[in-house]
Short mmCIF file of C-alpha atoms in Angstrom, two decimals:
data_model
loop_
_atom_site.label_atom_id
_atom_site.label_comp_id
_atom_site.label_asym_id
_atom_site.label_seq_id
_atom_site.Cartn_x
_atom_site.Cartn_y
_atom_site.Cartn_z
CA MET A 12 0.24 0.37 0.41
CA GLU A 13 3.20 2.43 0.85
CA SER A 14 2.75 3.12 -2.89
CA ILE A 15 -0.21 5.01 -3.61
CA ASP A 16 0.17 8.30 -2.48
CA ARG A 17 -0.40 9.42 0.84
CA PHE A 18 -2.24 5.83 1.60
CA HIS A 19 -3.37 6.06 5.91
CA ARG A 20 -5.72 3.36 6.42
CA VAL A 21 -8.32 4.90 9.23
CA ASP A 22 -9.11 1.22 10.45
CA ALA A 23 -9.63 -2.44 9.60
CA ARG A 24 -11.60 -1.61 7.34
CA VAL A 25 -11.13 2.40 5.61
CA ALA A 26 -8.01 3.61 4.39
CA ILE A 27 -7.29 7.33 2.60
CA GLY A 28 -5.45 8.36 -0.20
CA GLY A 29 -4.83 9.61 -3.88
CA GLN A 30 -5.63 8.01 -6.91
CA PRO A 31 -4.46 4.41 -6.80
CA THR A 32 -3.80 2.91 -10.39
CA PRO A 33 -5.55 -0.24 -11.13
CA GLU A 34 -2.87 -2.13 -10.26
CA GLN A 35 -3.04 -1.03 -7.09
CA ILE A 36 -7.10 -1.68 -6.71
CA ALA A 37 -6.06 -4.79 -7.12
CA VAL A 38 -3.81 -5.24 -4.57
CA LEU A 39 -6.24 -3.44 -2.32
CA ALA A 40 -9.28 -6.20 -2.95
CA ASP A 41 -6.43 -9.05 -2.09
CA ASP A 42 -6.09 -6.76 1.38
CA GLY A 43 -9.85 -7.20 1.58
CA PHE A 44 -10.86 -4.34 0.58
CA LEU A 45 -14.98 -3.96 -0.77
CA ALA A 46 -15.10 -0.48 -2.32
CA VAL A 47 -13.30 2.31 -4.09
CA VAL A 48 -15.05 5.88 -3.53
CA ASN A 49 -13.89 8.31 -6.03
CA LEU A 50 -14.59 11.93 -4.54
CA ARG A 51 -13.27 13.44 -8.38
CA GLU A 52 -15.78 15.84 -9.86
CA ALA A 53 -16.40 14.39 -12.45
CA SER A 54 -14.76 17.59 -14.84
CA GLU A 55 -11.42 16.16 -12.82
CA GLU A 56 -10.79 12.69 -14.36
CA ASN A 57 -12.27 10.32 -16.83
CA ASP A 58 -12.21 7.44 -13.77
CA GLY A 59 -14.01 4.68 -16.14
CA PHE A 60 -10.92 2.30 -16.06
CA HIS A 61 -10.70 2.53 -11.92
CA ALA A 62 -14.30 1.62 -11.95
CA ARG A 63 -13.44 -2.12 -14.37
CA ALA A 64 -10.66 -2.14 -12.22
CA ALA A 65 -12.48 -2.52 -9.06
CA ARG A 66 -15.59 -4.33 -10.66
CA GLN A 67 -12.83 -7.15 -12.02
CA ALA A 68 -11.29 -6.86 -8.56
CA GLY A 69 -14.35 -8.15 -6.69
CA MET A 70 -14.93 -4.45 -5.79
CA GLN A 71 -17.42 -2.29 -5.73
CA PHE A 72 -16.64 1.53 -7.32
CA PHE A 73 -18.69 4.64 -6.13
CA ARG A 74 -18.60 8.07 -7.53
CA VAL A 75 -19.26 10.77 -5.06
CA PRO A 76 -18.10 13.58 -6.91
CA VAL A 77 -17.13 16.71 -3.85
CA SER A 78 -16.57 19.87 -4.67
CA PRO A 79 -13.25 21.33 -2.29
CA GLN A 80 -14.64 24.82 -2.60
CA SER A 81 -18.24 24.30 -1.18
CA PRO A 82 -18.88 20.16 -0.39
CA SER A 83 -22.54 19.80 -0.79
CA ASP A 84 -24.99 18.69 1.78
CA ALA A 85 -25.61 15.52 -1.14
CA ALA A 86 -22.44 14.73 -1.64
CA VAL A 87 -22.36 14.88 2.41
CA GLU A 88 -24.80 12.21 2.56
CA LYS A 89 -23.62 9.57 0.15
CA PHE A 90 -20.48 9.44 1.41
CA LEU A 91 -21.58 8.78 4.83
CA LEU A 92 -24.22 6.01 2.91
CA VAL A 93 -21.37 4.48 1.86
CA THR A 94 -18.98 4.66 4.50
CA ASP A 95 -21.47 3.78 7.21
CA ASP A 96 -22.63 0.52 5.55
CA GLU A 97 -20.41 -2.37 6.89
CA THR A 98 -21.22 -4.38 3.87
CA VAL A 99 -19.23 -1.80 1.59
#
């Protein structure tokens, strides 16, 4: 996991970090992670290859676009729904 920029394990099932490569997503799956949450806005990057990598590794992939300048209540609610779900 050290190869993922700014990777930090928050607890046994949650970690944060920079954008992983598809290869790193496979390593996350092997390490027991169940999902990837992409917080980037649609204008920042096409994440299709990350979503495919997650699905191929047996993980779920969630898009929760968050504006760093003005995060919306809807984005915060969606993020909390995903991170509070213990099956993810």
